CSV table of C-alpha atoms in Angstrom, one decimal:
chain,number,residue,atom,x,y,z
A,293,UNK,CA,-5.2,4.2,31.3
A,294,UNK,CA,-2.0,4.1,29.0
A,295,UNK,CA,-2.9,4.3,25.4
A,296,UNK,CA,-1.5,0.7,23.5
A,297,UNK,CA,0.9,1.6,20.7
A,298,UNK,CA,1.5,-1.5,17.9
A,299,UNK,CA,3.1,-1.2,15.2
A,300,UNK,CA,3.2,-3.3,11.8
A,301,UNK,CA,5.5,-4.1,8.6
A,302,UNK,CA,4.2,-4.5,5.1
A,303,UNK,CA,5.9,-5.7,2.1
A,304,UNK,CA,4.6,-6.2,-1.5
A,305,UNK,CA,6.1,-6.3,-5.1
A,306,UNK,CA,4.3,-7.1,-8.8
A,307,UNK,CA,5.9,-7.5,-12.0
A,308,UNK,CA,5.4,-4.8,-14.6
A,309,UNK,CA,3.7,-5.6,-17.9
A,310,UNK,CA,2.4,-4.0,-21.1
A,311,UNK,CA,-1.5,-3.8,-21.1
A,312,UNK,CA,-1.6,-2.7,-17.2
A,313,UNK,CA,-2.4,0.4,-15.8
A,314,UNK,CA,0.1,1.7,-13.0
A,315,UNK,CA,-1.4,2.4,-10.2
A,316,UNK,CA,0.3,2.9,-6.8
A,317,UNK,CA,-1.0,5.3,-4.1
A,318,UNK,CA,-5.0,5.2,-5.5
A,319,UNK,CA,-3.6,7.1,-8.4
A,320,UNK,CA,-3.0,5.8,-11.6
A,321,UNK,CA,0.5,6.9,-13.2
A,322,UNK,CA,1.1,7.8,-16.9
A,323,UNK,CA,3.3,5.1,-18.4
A,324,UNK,CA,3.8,2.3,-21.1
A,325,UNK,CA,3.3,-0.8,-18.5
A,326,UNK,CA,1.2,-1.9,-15.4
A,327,UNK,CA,1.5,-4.0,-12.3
A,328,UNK,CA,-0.1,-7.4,-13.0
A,329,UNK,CA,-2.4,-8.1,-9.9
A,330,UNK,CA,-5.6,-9.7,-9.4
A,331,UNK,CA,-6.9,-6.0,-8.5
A,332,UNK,CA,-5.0,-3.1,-9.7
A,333,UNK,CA,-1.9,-4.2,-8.2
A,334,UNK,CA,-0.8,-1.6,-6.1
A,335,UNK,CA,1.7,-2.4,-4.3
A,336,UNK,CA,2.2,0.9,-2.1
A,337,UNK,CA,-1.4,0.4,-0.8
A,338,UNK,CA,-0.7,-3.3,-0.2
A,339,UNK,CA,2.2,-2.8,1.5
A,340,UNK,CA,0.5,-0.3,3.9
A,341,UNK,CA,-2.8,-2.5,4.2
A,342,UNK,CA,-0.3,-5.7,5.3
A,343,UNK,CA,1.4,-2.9,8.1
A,344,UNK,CA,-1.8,-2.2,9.5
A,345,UNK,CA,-3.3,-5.5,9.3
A,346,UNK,CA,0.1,-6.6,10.8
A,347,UNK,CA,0.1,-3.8,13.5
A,348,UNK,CA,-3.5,-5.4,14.6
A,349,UNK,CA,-2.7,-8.9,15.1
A,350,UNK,CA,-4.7,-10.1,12.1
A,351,UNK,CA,-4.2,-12.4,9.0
A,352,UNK,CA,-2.3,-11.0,5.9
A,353,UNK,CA,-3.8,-9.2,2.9
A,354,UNK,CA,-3.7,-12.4,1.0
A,355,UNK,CA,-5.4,-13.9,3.5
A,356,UNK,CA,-8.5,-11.3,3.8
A,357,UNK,CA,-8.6,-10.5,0.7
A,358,UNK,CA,-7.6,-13.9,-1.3
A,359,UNK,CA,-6.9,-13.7,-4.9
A,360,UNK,CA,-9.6,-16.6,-4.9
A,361,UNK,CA,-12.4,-14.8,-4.5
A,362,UNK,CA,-13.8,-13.2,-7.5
A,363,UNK,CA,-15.1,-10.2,-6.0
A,364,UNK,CA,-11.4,-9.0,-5.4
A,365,UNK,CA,-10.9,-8.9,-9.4
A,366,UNK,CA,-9.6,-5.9,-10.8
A,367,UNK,CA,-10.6,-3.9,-7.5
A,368,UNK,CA,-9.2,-0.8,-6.8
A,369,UNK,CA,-6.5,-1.6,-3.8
A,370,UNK,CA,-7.9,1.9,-1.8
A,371,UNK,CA,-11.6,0.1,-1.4
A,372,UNK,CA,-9.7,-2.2,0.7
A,373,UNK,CA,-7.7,0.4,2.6
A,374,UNK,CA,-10.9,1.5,3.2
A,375,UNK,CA,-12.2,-2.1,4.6
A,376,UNK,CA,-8.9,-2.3,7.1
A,377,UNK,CA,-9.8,1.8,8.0
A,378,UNK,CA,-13.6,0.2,9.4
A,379,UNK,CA,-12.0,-2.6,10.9
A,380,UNK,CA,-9.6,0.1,13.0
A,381,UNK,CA,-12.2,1.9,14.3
A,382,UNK,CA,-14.5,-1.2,15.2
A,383,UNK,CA,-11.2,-2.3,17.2
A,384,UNK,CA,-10.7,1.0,18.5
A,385,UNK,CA,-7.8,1.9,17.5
A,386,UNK,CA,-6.7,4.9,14.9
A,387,UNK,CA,-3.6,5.5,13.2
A,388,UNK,CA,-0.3,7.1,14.4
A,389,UNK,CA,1.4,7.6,11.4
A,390,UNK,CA,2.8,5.5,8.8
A,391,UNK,CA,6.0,5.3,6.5
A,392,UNK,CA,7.0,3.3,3.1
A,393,UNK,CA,8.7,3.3,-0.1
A,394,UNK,CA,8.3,2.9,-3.3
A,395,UNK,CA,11.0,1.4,-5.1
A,396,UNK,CA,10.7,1.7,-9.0
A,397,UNK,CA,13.4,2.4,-11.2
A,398,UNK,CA,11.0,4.2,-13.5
A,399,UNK,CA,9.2,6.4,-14.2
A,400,UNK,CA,10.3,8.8,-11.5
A,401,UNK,CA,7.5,8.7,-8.7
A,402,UNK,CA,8.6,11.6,-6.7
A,403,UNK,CA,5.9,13.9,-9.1
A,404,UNK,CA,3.3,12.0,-7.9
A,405,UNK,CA,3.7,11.8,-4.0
A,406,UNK,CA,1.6,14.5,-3.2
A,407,UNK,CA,-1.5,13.2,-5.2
A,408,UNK,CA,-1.0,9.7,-3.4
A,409,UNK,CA,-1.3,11.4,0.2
A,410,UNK,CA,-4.3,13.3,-1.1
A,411,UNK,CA,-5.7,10.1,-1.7
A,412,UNK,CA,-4.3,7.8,1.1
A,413,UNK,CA,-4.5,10.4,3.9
A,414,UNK,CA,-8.7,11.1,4.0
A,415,UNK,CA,-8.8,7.4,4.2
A,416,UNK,CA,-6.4,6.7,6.7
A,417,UNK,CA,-7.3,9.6,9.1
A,418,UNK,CA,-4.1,10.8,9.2
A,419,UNK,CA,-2.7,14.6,8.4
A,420,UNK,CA,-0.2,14.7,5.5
A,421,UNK,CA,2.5,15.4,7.6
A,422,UNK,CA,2.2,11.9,9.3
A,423,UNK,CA,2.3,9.9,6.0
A,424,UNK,CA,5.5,9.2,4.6
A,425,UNK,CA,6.0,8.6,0.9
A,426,UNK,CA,9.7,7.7,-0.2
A,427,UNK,CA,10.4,6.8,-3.8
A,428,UNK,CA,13.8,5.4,-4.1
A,429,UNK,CA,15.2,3.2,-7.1
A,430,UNK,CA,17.5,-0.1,-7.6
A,431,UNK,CA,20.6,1.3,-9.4
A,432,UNK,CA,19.7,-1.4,-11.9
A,433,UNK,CA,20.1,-4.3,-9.4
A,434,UNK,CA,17.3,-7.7,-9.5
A,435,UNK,CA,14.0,-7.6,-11.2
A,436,UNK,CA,13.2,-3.7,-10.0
A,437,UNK,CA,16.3,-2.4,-10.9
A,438,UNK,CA,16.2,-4.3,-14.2
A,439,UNK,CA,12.5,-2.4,-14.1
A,440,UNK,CA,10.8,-5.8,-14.6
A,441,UNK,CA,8.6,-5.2,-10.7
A,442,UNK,CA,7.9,-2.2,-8.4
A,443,UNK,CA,8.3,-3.2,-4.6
A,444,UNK,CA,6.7,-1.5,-1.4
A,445,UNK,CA,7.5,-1.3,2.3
A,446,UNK,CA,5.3,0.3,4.7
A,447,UNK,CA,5.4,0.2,8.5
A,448,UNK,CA,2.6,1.1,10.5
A,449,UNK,CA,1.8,2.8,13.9
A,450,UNK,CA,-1.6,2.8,15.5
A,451,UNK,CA,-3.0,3.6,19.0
A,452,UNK,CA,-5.6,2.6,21.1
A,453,UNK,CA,-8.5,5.2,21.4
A,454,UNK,CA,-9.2,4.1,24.6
């Protein structure tokens, strides 16, 4: 049988504000302002949910996990990486590999990559070598260069298991 490859784009951005936490790869980042979100906001593990959700056909993030529903407040965005992981598996399929960025113009991301894949990469099944982290900045240009918002893109591979 030939093994189905799909593959899926995510995209995500929040606005950066004083009395928010920054949190973007299931770790939270030292610095003077957050990403607003109705969970923690962030936007490298929304972006990634979206690719695989995308990659499988399904609804978007907002759509299975609406900002409507009270039991989304204030989550931590890896719980539902975690939901979408189950949701693989029960449609038998696992993941290939998957690449984003991060584009911030501060603070300087690059530091923390390695502690996002120790965190994304159990979750996602995948070895570190297959997860793809890029932090890359605006050069001052729109709302993420003017470092009012962080932005995300992920795409996503997965495979059939069967």
């Amino acid at each position: 049988m030939t093994q189905k490859v799909r593959t899926g784009i995510g995209y995500d951005i929040h606005r950066l504000d004083v009395g928010h936490r920054l949190v973007l790869g299931g770790i939270e980042i030292p610095f003077s302002r957050g990403l607003v979100g109705h969970s923690d906001g962030d936007v490298l593990v929304h972006a990634v949910i979206d690719a695989l959700l995308g990659a499988m056909g399904d609804k978007d993030i907002g759509q299975c996990f609406p900002d409507t529903n009270p039991v989304y407040r204030n989550i931590q965005s890896t719980e539902l990486l975690v939901s979408v992981a189950i949701q693989l598996k029960q449609r038998d399929y696992e993941v290939s590999n998957i690449d984003s960025i991060v584009v911030a113009e501060e603070p300087k991301l690059a530091p923390f990559i390695p502690a996002m894949k120790d965190i994304l990469c159990p979750i996602l099944g995948l070895p570190v070598k297959d997860l793809g982290i890029k932090a890359k900045t605006r050069e001052g240009l729109g709302d993420v260069g003017e470092g009012r918002a962080i932005a995300a893109w992920a795409v996503a591979t997965i495979v059939s298991c069967s």
